[in-house]
Coordinates of C-alpha atoms in Angstrom, one line a residue:
Chain R
X1 CA 0.0 0.0 0.0
X2 CA 1.2 3.5 -0.7
X3 CA 1.9 5.5 2.4
X4 CA 1.2 8.9 0.8
X5 CA -1.7 10.1 -1.5
X6 CA -3.1 13.3 -2.7
X7 CA -6.6 12.0 -2.1
X8 CA -7.9 9.2 0.1
X9 CA -11.4 8.1 -1.2
X10 CA -13.7 6.1 1.1
X11 CA -16.1 3.9 -0.7
X12 CA -15.9 2.1 -4.0
X13 CA -19.3 2.8 -5.4
X14 CA -20.0 4.9 -8.5
X15 CA -19.3 8.2 -6.7
X16 CA -16.0 7.1 -5.2
X17 CA -14.7 5.3 -8.3
X18 CA -15.6 8.0 -10.7
X19 CA -14.1 10.6 -8.4
X20 CA -11.0 8.4 -8.3
X21 CA -10.7 8.1 -12.1
X22 CA -11.1 11.8 -12.8
X23 CA -8.6 12.9 -10.1
X24 CA -6.1 10.2 -11.2
X25 CA -6.3 11.3 -14.8
X26 CA -5.5 14.8 -13.6
X27 CA -2.3 13.5 -12.2
X28 CA -3.3 13.0 -8.6
X29 CA -2.1 10.0 -6.5
X30 CA -5.3 8.4 -5.3
X31 CA -5.9 5.7 -2.8
X32 CA -9.4 4.2 -2.5
X33 CA -10.6 1.9 0.3
X34 CA -13.8 -0.2 -0.1
X35 CA -15.2 -2.2 2.8
X36 CA -16.6 -5.1 0.6
X37 CA -15.1 -7.4 -1.9
X38 CA -16.6 -7.1 -5.3
X39 CA -18.9 -8.1 -7.0
X40 CA -21.5 -7.4 -4.3
X41 CA -25.1 -6.4 -4.3
X42 CA -26.5 -3.1 -2.9
X43 CA -29.9 -1.8 -1.9
X44 CA -30.6 0.2 -5.0
X45 CA -33.1 0.7 -7.8
X46 CA -30.3 0.2 -10.3
X47 CA -31.4 2.8 -12.8
X48 CA -29.0 4.8 -14.7
X49 CA -30.7 7.9 -16.0
X50 CA -29.9 9.1 -19.6
X51 CA -27.8 12.0 -18.0
X52 CA -25.4 9.3 -16.7
X53 CA -24.3 8.3 -20.1
X54 CA -22.3 11.3 -21.3
X55 CA -20.4 11.0 -18.0
X56 CA -19.8 7.3 -18.4
X57 CA -18.4 8.1 -21.9
X58 CA -16.1 10.7 -20.3
X59 CA -15.0 8.0 -17.9
X60 CA -14.4 5.7 -20.9
X61 CA -16.8 3.0 -19.8
X62 CA -20.0 4.2 -21.6
X63 CA -20.1 1.6 -24.3
X64 CA -19.3 -1.3 -21.8
X65 CA -22.1 -0.2 -19.5
X66 CA -24.6 0.1 -22.4
X67 CA -23.7 -3.3 -23.6
X68 CA -24.1 -4.8 -20.2
X69 CA -27.3 -3.0 -19.2
X70 CA -31.0 -3.8 -19.8
X71 CA -33.2 -2.4 -22.6
X72 CA -33.5 1.4 -22.9
X73 CA -36.2 2.6 -20.4
X74 CA -38.7 4.1 -22.9
X75 CA -41.7 3.9 -20.7
X76 CA -42.7 5.0 -17.2
X77 CA -45.5 3.5 -15.1
X78 CA -47.7 3.9 -12.0
X79 CA -49.1 1.2 -10.0
X80 CA -51.3 1.3 -7.0
X81 CA -53.7 -1.2 -5.4
X82 CA -55.7 -1.6 -8.5
X83 CA -54.2 0.5 -11.3
X84 CA -51.5 -0.2 -13.7
X85 CA -50.7 2.8 -15.9
X86 CA -48.1 3.4 -18.7
X87 CA -46.8 6.5 -20.3
X88 CA -43.8 7.3 -22.5
X89 CA -40.5 8.3 -20.8
X90 CA -39.5 11.8 -21.6
X91 CA -36.5 11.9 -24.0
X92 CA -33.2 13.4 -23.0
X93 CA -30.7 15.2 -25.2
X94 CA -29.1 13.3 -28.0
X95 CA -27.2 11.1 -28.3
X96 CA -28.7 9.3 -25.3
X97 CA -32.4 9.6 -25.2
X98 CA -33.1 7.1 -22.5
X99 CA -31.6 5.5 -19.4
X100 CA -30.9 1.9 -18.7
X101 CA -30.9 -0.4 -15.6
X102 CA -27.8 -2.4 -14.6
X103 CA -27.2 -4.4 -11.5
X104 CA -24.7 -2.9 -9.1
X105 CA -22.7 -6.0 -8.9
X106 CA -21.8 -5.5 -12.6
X107 CA -21.8 -1.6 -12.7
X108 CA -19.6 -1.1 -9.7
X109 CA -17.2 -3.8 -10.9
X110 CA -16.8 -2.1 -14.3
X111 CA -16.1 1.3 -12.6
X112 CA -13.6 -0.2 -10.1
X113 CA -11.7 -1.9 -12.9
X114 CA -11.6 1.5 -14.7
X115 CA -10.1 3.1 -11.5
X116 CA -7.5 0.4 -11.3
X117 CA -6.6 1.0 -14.9
X118 CA -6.3 4.7 -14.2
X119 CA -3.6 3.8 -11.5
X120 CA -5.7 4.2 -8.4
X121 CA -4.3 2.4 -5.4
X122 CA -7.3 0.2 -4.4
X123 CA -7.8 -1.8 -1.2
X124 CA -10.8 -4.0 -0.4
X125 CA -12.1 -5.2 2.0
X126 CA -10.6 -2.2 4.0
X127 CA -12.0 0.4 6.3
X128 CA -10.7 3.8 7.5
X129 CA -10.8 3.7 11.3
X130 CA -9.4 7.2 12.2
X131 CA -8.5 10.4 10.5
X132 CA -6.4 13.1 12.2
X133 CA -4.6 16.2 11.0
X134 CA -5.5 19.0 8.7
X135 CA -5.8 19.7 5.0
X136 CA -2.7 18.8 3.1
X137 CA -1.6 16.4 5.9
X138 CA -4.3 14.1 7.2
X139 CA -3.1 10.9 8.9
X140 CA -5.5 8.0 8.4
X141 CA -5.4 4.5 10.0
X142 CA -6.8 1.8 7.7
X143 CA -7.6 -1.8 8.4
X144 CA -7.1 -4.1 5.5
X145 CA -8.7 -7.5 5.6
X146 CA -9.5 -9.0 8.9
X147 CA -6.3 -8.3 10.8
X148 CA -3.8 -6.1 8.9
X149 CA -3.5 -2.3 9.5
X150 CA -1.7 0.5 7.6
X151 CA -1.2 4.2 7.8
X152 CA -1.6 6.7 5.1
X153 CA -1.0 10.5 4.7
X154 CA -3.4 12.2 2.4
X155 CA -3.9 15.8 1.4
X156 CA -7.6 15.5 0.8
X157 CA -10.3 13.1 2.2
X158 CA -13.2 12.2 0.0
X159 CA -16.2 10.6 1.7
X160 CA -18.0 8.5 -0.8
X161 CA -19.3 5.9 1.7
X162 CA -23.0 6.2 0.7
X163 CA -25.7 7.3 3.0
X164 CA -25.9 4.5 5.5
X165 CA -22.6 4.7 7.5
X166 CA -20.7 7.4 9.4
X167 CA -18.1 9.0 7.2
X168 CA -14.7 10.3 8.1
X169 CA -16.1 13.5 9.7
X170 CA -17.0 11.4 12.7
X171 CA -13.6 9.9 12.7
X172 CA -11.7 13.2 13.0
X173 CA -10.6 13.4 16.7
X174 CA -12.1 16.3 18.7
X175 CA -13.9 17.7 15.6
X176 CA -16.7 20.2 16.5
X177 CA -20.2 19.1 15.9
X178 CA -21.1 19.2 12.2
X179 CA -24.1 21.4 11.5
X180 CA -25.0 19.3 8.5
X181 CA -25.8 16.3 10.8
X182 CA -28.9 18.3 11.9
X183 CA -30.1 18.4 8.2
X184 CA -29.5 14.8 7.7
X185 CA -31.6 13.5 10.7
X186 CA -32.6 9.9 10.1
X187 CA -36.1 9.5 8.7
X188 CA -38.4 6.6 9.3
X189 CA -37.9 5.1 6.0
X190 CA -36.1 1.7 5.4
X191 CA -34.8 0.6 2.0
X192 CA -35.2 -3.0 0.6
X193 CA -34.2 -4.7 -2.6
X194 CA -34.4 -8.0 -4.2
X195 CA -33.9 -9.5 -7.7
X196 CA -36.1 -11.8 -9.5
X197 CA -36.0 -14.0 -12.7
X198 CA -38.9 -15.2 -14.9
X199 CA -41.1 -12.2 -14.1
X200 CA -43.6 -10.9 -16.7
X201 CA -42.4 -7.3 -16.3
X202 CA -41.9 -5.8 -19.7
X203 CA -38.3 -4.7 -20.5
X204 CA -37.9 -1.0 -21.0
X205 CA -40.8 -0.2 -18.6
X206 CA -40.1 1.6 -15.3
X207 CA -43.2 1.5 -13.1
X208 CA -43.2 3.0 -9.6
X209 CA -45.8 1.8 -7.1
X210 CA -47.5 3.7 -4.4
X211 CA -48.1 1.8 -1.1
X212 CA -49.9 2.8 2.0
X213 CA -46.8 3.9 4.0
X214 CA -44.2 3.3 1.4
X215 CA -43.2 3.3 -2.3
X216 CA -41.1 1.4 -4.7
X217 CA -40.3 0.6 -8.3
X218 CA -39.4 -2.3 -10.6
X219 CA -37.2 -2.6 -13.7
X220 CA -35.7 -5.3 -15.9
X221 CA -32.0 -4.7 -15.7
X222 CA -29.2 -6.9 -17.2
X223 CA -29.5 -10.5 -18.1
X224 CA -33.3 -10.3 -17.9
X225 CA -33.1 -9.9 -14.1
X226 CA -35.8 -7.8 -12.6
X227 CA -34.8 -5.5 -9.8
X228 CA -37.6 -4.6 -7.2
X229 CA -36.6 -1.9 -4.7
X230 CA -38.8 -0.2 -2.2
X231 CA -38.9 2.0 0.8
X232 CA -41.2 1.4 3.7
X233 CA -42.1 3.6 6.7
X234 CA -41.2 2.2 10.1
X235 CA -44.8 2.0 11.4
X236 CA -46.1 0.2 8.3
X237 CA -43.1 -2.1 8.3
X238 CA -43.9 -3.1 11.8
X239 CA -47.5 -3.9 10.9
X240 CA -46.4 -5.9 8.0
X241 CA -43.9 -7.9 10.0
X242 CA -46.5 -8.6 12.6
X243 CA -48.8 -10.0 9.9
X244 CA -46.1 -12.3 8.6
X245 CA -44.3 -13.4 11.8
X246 CA -41.1 -15.5 11.8
X247 CA -39.8 -14.4 8.4
X248 CA -37.2 -11.8 7.3
X249 CA -38.5 -8.3 7.0
X250 CA -38.0 -8.3 3.2
X251 CA -39.9 -11.6 2.8
X252 CA -42.8 -10.2 4.8
X253 CA -42.8 -7.1 2.5
X254 CA -42.8 -9.4 -0.5
X255 CA -46.0 -11.1 0.7
X256 CA -47.4 -7.7 1.5
X257 CA -46.7 -6.4 -2.0
X258 CA -48.1 -9.4 -3.8
X259 CA -51.4 -9.1 -1.8
X260 CA -51.7 -5.2 -1.9
X261 CA -50.6 -4.2 -5.3
X262 CA -52.1 -5.8 -8.4
X263 CA -49.4 -4.7 -10.8
X264 CA -46.6 -6.2 -8.6
X265 CA -48.6 -9.4 -8.1
X266 CA -49.0 -9.8 -11.9
X267 CA -45.4 -9.0 -12.6
X268 CA -44.1 -11.5 -10.0
X269 CA -46.7 -14.2 -10.6
X270 CA -44.2 -16.7 -12.0
X271 CA -41.1 -14.9 -10.8
X272 CA -38.5 -16.4 -8.6
X273 CA -36.5 -14.4 -6.1
X274 CA -32.7 -14.8 -6.7
X275 CA -30.9 -14.5 -3.3
X276 CA -32.1 -12.9 -0.1
X277 CA -33.8 -9.6 0.4
X278 CA -31.3 -6.9 1.2
X279 CA -32.4 -4.2 3.7
X280 CA -30.8 -1.0 4.9
X281 CA -31.7 2.2 6.6
X282 CA -33.0 4.4 7.9
X283 CA -32.9 6.6 4.8
X284 CA -31.5 10.0 5.2
X285 CA -32.7 12.3 2.4
X286 CA -31.4 15.9 2.2
X287 CA -28.2 17.7 1.8
X288 CA -25.2 17.2 4.0
X289 CA -22.2 19.0 2.5
X290 CA -19.5 19.1 5.1
X291 CA -17.8 22.4 6.0
X292 CA -14.6 20.7 7.4
X293 CA -11.7 21.9 5.3
X294 CA -10.0 19.2 3.3
X295 CA -12.8 16.7 3.8
X296 CA -15.4 16.5 0.9
X297 CA -18.6 14.4 0.5
X298 CA -19.7 13.1 -2.8
X299 CA -22.7 10.9 -4.1
X300 CA -25.2 9.9 -1.4
X301 CA -22.8 10.9 1.4
X302 CA -23.2 14.5 0.2
X303 CA -27.0 14.3 0.0
X304 CA -29.7 12.3 -1.6
X305 CA -33.2 12.5 -3.0
X306 CA -36.0 10.1 -2.2
X307 CA -35.2 6.9 -4.3
X308 CA -38.6 7.1 -5.9
X309 CA -37.2 9.1 -8.8
X310 CA -34.4 6.7 -9.4
X311 CA -31.8 9.3 -9.8
X312 CA -29.2 8.2 -7.1
X313 CA -26.5 6.8 -9.4
X314 CA -26.9 9.7 -11.9
X315 CA -26.5 12.1 -9.0
X316 CA -23.5 10.2 -7.8
X317 CA -21.7 10.6 -11.1
X318 CA -22.8 14.2 -11.6
X319 CA -21.6 15.2 -8.1
X320 CA -18.2 13.4 -8.6
X321 CA -17.8 15.4 -11.9
X322 CA -18.6 18.6 -10.1
X323 CA -16.3 17.9 -7.1
X324 CA -13.3 16.8 -9.1
X325 CA -13.6 19.9 -11.4
X326 CA -13.5 22.2 -8.4
X327 CA -10.7 20.3 -6.6
X328 CA -8.5 20.4 -9.7
X329 CA -9.4 24.1 -10.4
X330 CA -8.4 25.2 -6.9
X331 CA -5.3 22.8 -6.8
X332 CA -6.8 21.5 -3.6
X333 CA -4.1 18.8 -3.2
X334 CA -1.6 21.5 -2.2
X335 CA -3.3 21.7 1.1
X336 CA -3.8 25.5 1.4
X337 CA -6.8 26.0 3.7
X338 CA -8.2 29.0 1.8
X339 CA -8.0 27.2 -1.4
X340 CA -10.0 24.3 0.3
X341 CA -12.6 26.7 1.5
X342 CA -12.9 28.2 -2.0
X343 CA -13.2 24.7 -3.5
X344 CA -15.8 23.7 -1.0
X345 CA -17.8 26.8 -1.6
X346 CA -17.8 26.3 -5.4
X347 CA -18.7 22.6 -5.0
X348 CA -21.6 23.4 -2.7
X349 CA -22.9 26.0 -5.2
X350 CA -22.7 23.6 -8.0
X351 CA -24.2 20.8 -5.9
X352 CA -27.3 22.9 -5.1
X353 CA -27.7 24.1 -8.6
X354 CA -27.7 20.6 -9.9
X355 CA -29.6 18.8 -7.2
X356 CA -31.8 21.0 -5.0
X357 CA -34.9 21.0 -7.3
X358 CA -34.5 17.2 -7.8
X359 CA -34.5 16.7 -4.0
X360 CA -37.6 18.9 -3.6
X361 CA -39.5 17.1 -6.4
X362 CA -38.6 13.6 -5.2
X363 CA -39.7 14.6 -1.7
X364 CA -43.1 15.8 -3.1
X365 CA -43.6 12.6 -5.1
X366 CA -42.7 10.4 -2.2
X367 CA -45.3 12.1 0.1
X368 CA -47.9 11.6 -2.7
X369 CA -47.0 7.9 -3.2
X370 CA -47.0 7.0 0.6
X371 CA -50.3 8.7 1.5
X372 CA -53.5 7.1 0.1
X373 CA -55.4 10.4 0.6
X374 CA -53.0 11.8 -2.0
X375 CA -52.1 8.9 -4.2
X376 CA -55.7 7.9 -4.8
X377 CA -56.8 11.1 -6.5
X378 CA -53.4 11.3 -8.3
X379 CA -54.0 7.7 -9.6
X380 CA -57.3 8.8 -11.0
X381 CA -55.8 11.9 -12.6
X382 CA -53.1 9.8 -14.2
X383 CA -55.7 7.3 -15.4
X384 CA -57.2 10.1 -17.3
X385 CA -54.1 12.0 -18.4
X386 CA -51.2 9.5 -18.6
X387 CA -49.1 12.3 -20.2
X388 CA -48.9 13.7 -16.6
X389 CA -46.6 10.8 -15.8
X390 CA -44.3 11.7 -18.6
X391 CA -44.3 15.3 -17.3
X392 CA -43.7 14.1 -13.7
X393 CA -40.7 12.0 -14.8
X394 CA -39.3 15.0 -16.7
X395 CA -39.6 17.2 -13.6
X396 CA -37.7 14.5 -11.6
X397 CA -34.7 14.8 -13.8
X398 CA -35.4 12.1 -16.3
X399 CA -35.1 14.4 -19.3
X400 CA -31.9 16.4 -19.5
X401 CA -32.3 19.7 -21.2
X402 CA -28.7 20.9 -20.5
X403 CA -25.6 18.9 -21.3
X404 CA -23.4 18.0 -18.3
X405 CA -20.2 16.2 -18.9
Chain V
X1 CA -30.4 -15.6 30.8
X2 CA -28.0 -12.8 30.0
X3 CA -28.3 -10.4 27.1
X4 CA -25.2 -12.0 25.6
X5 CA -26.8 -15.5 25.7
X6 CA -30.0 -14.4 24.2
X7 CA -28.1 -12.5 21.4
X8 CA -26.1 -15.7 20.8
X9 CA -29.3 -17.6 20.4
X10 CA -30.4 -15.3 17.7
X11 CA -27.1 -15.4 15.9
X12 CA -26.9 -19.3 16.2
X13 CA -30.6 -19.7 15.0
X14 CA -30.9 -17.0 12.3
X15 CA -27.5 -16.5 11.1
X16 CA -26.2 -20.1 11.5
X17 CA -23.0 -19.0 13.3
X18 CA -21.3 -21.6 15.6
X19 CA -21.9 -20.7 19.2
X20 CA -18.2 -21.1 20.0
X21 CA -17.4 -18.2 17.6
X22 CA -19.6 -15.8 19.4
X23 CA -17.3 -14.4 22.0
X24 CA -18.0 -10.8 23.1
X25 CA -15.0 -9.5 21.1
X26 CA -16.0 -11.3 17.9
X27 CA -16.2 -8.9 15.0
X28 CA -19.7 -8.8 13.3
X29 CA -18.4 -8.7 9.8
X30 CA -16.2 -11.7 10.4
X31 CA -19.4 -13.5 11.4
X32 CA -20.9 -12.6 8.0
X33 CA -23.1 -9.8 9.4
X34 CA -22.4 -6.7 7.3
X35 CA -24.2 -3.4 6.7
X36 CA -26.7 -5.2 4.5
X37 CA -27.8 -7.7 7.2
X38 CA -27.4 -5.6 10.3
X39 CA -30.8 -4.0 9.9
X40 CA -32.5 -7.4 9.8
X41 CA -30.5 -8.2 13.1
X42 CA -31.9 -5.0 14.6
X43 CA -35.5 -6.2 13.7
X44 CA -34.8 -9.6 15.3
X45 CA -33.5 -7.8 18.5
X46 CA -36.7 -5.7 18.6
X47 CA -38.8 -8.9 18.5
X48 CA -36.7 -10.9 20.9
X49 CA -36.1 -8.2 23.5
X50 CA -39.4 -6.4 23.0
X51 CA -37.6 -3.1 22.6
X52 CA -37.8 -0.3 20.1
X53 CA -34.7 0.6 18.2
X54 CA -34.0 4.3 18.4
X55 CA -34.7 6.6 15.5
X56 CA -31.1 6.6 14.4
X57 CA -30.5 2.9 13.9
X58 CA -26.9 2.4 15.0
X59 CA -24.2 2.0 12.4
X60 CA -21.2 1.8 14.7
X61 CA -21.6 -1.6 16.2
X62 CA -18.5 -3.5 15.4
X63 CA -18.3 -6.5 17.9
X64 CA -20.8 -8.7 19.7
X65 CA -20.1 -6.8 22.9
X66 CA -21.1 -3.5 21.2
X67 CA -24.5 -5.1 20.4
X68 CA -24.9 -6.4 23.9
X69 CA -24.2 -3.0 25.3
X70 CA -26.6 -1.3 22.8
X71 CA -29.4 -3.8 23.8
X72 CA -28.8 -3.3 27.5
X73 CA -29.1 0.5 27.1
X74 CA -32.5 0.0 25.4
X75 CA -33.8 -2.4 28.1
X76 CA -35.7 -0.8 31.0
X77 CA -33.4 -0.4 34.1

């Protein structure tokens, strides 16, 4: 393992690996630690929006990802207890009109291999256990595998650990309380995901479903595998688990879905689940950009929208692009605190411009989907005017009007 | 029956971990309980101990002893 790096990146998902590639290609020495061995599954809707593909091209993996991914997502859908509606997906800018779905086991491995090719020093399974020091000279203790430990000096720390775990901000000794933690209070939503084979879900269709106390979505990803992901409120989850005692929470939810949502029941009628239900949470939507000089967050660690809109991976790539541009522009690896503050301000500005409206729209849609008093009249409206679904998808970021690459 | 013994019962029954591996300092990830299965463990703890996991589900539990301490803090004194 290298003992000195310009950037230490924590997390080997799309945000971490794409940040690693762009920094390495700008001449930075980059070390990346990932806690799991790959390939591995993640709780994720596995949708790559059309806006991802110019960035994946810029990373040099666009064609590989398109070849591996499922059919272009040309239709959007709405399901509730009795309705099953379809509308066209809004088109994005040429050359990529539509998004695709791709399992995280495949997608993350493609990006990690790309980072390795770019010269990134990668360690997995590994964890950062402490961070001390200041911008330009952070000292990090890392455990590699079950027993081995190593030390690393890094000018910049990039927190790409996703939304579910504590990032390096909590690892910095005697750090003052981070005001962003207030914004990122844990919600009452838990995330679940499973893959199915032999479903009757139509490839290229991306239906979301409204549940009393939750929401979810389904899509046919690579190799004909159907990804089903959902979020469920704590109180509803408790009721469902009491109705189906003695089974894992995800299995209880699957029973609940099959009985309470006609569209899901029909799609999964002959489907067989592959592997166990994965669960994680609680979900923390909102913005949590850190103001600690020299430590930056990217991807879900920086903030996330309700997963209903399926924009998490696209936002991961876009935030990585924005962060790396500002870090390179302000020569942040040299460790000057004022340069770090300027880079952090510029990144925060870009982040809010890119994502604030998506976060608000996603929050609004999530509330509609979770509350029958709202989802029922909305379902009726969509039944009469399916074009509203297309417009809703466009508002959620599914149609890029501006290029970003 | 102590909290540790009750937790060991859950881990043996639902996670198929050999009881002799479940010492207090055993690391959860070494036992095959990672971030993707720890939430399910929290649900099982809620059921078995009749407690309610706090709003901010813990993510800093590393060893079996950490989980035991966490449960003990949830139990009425």
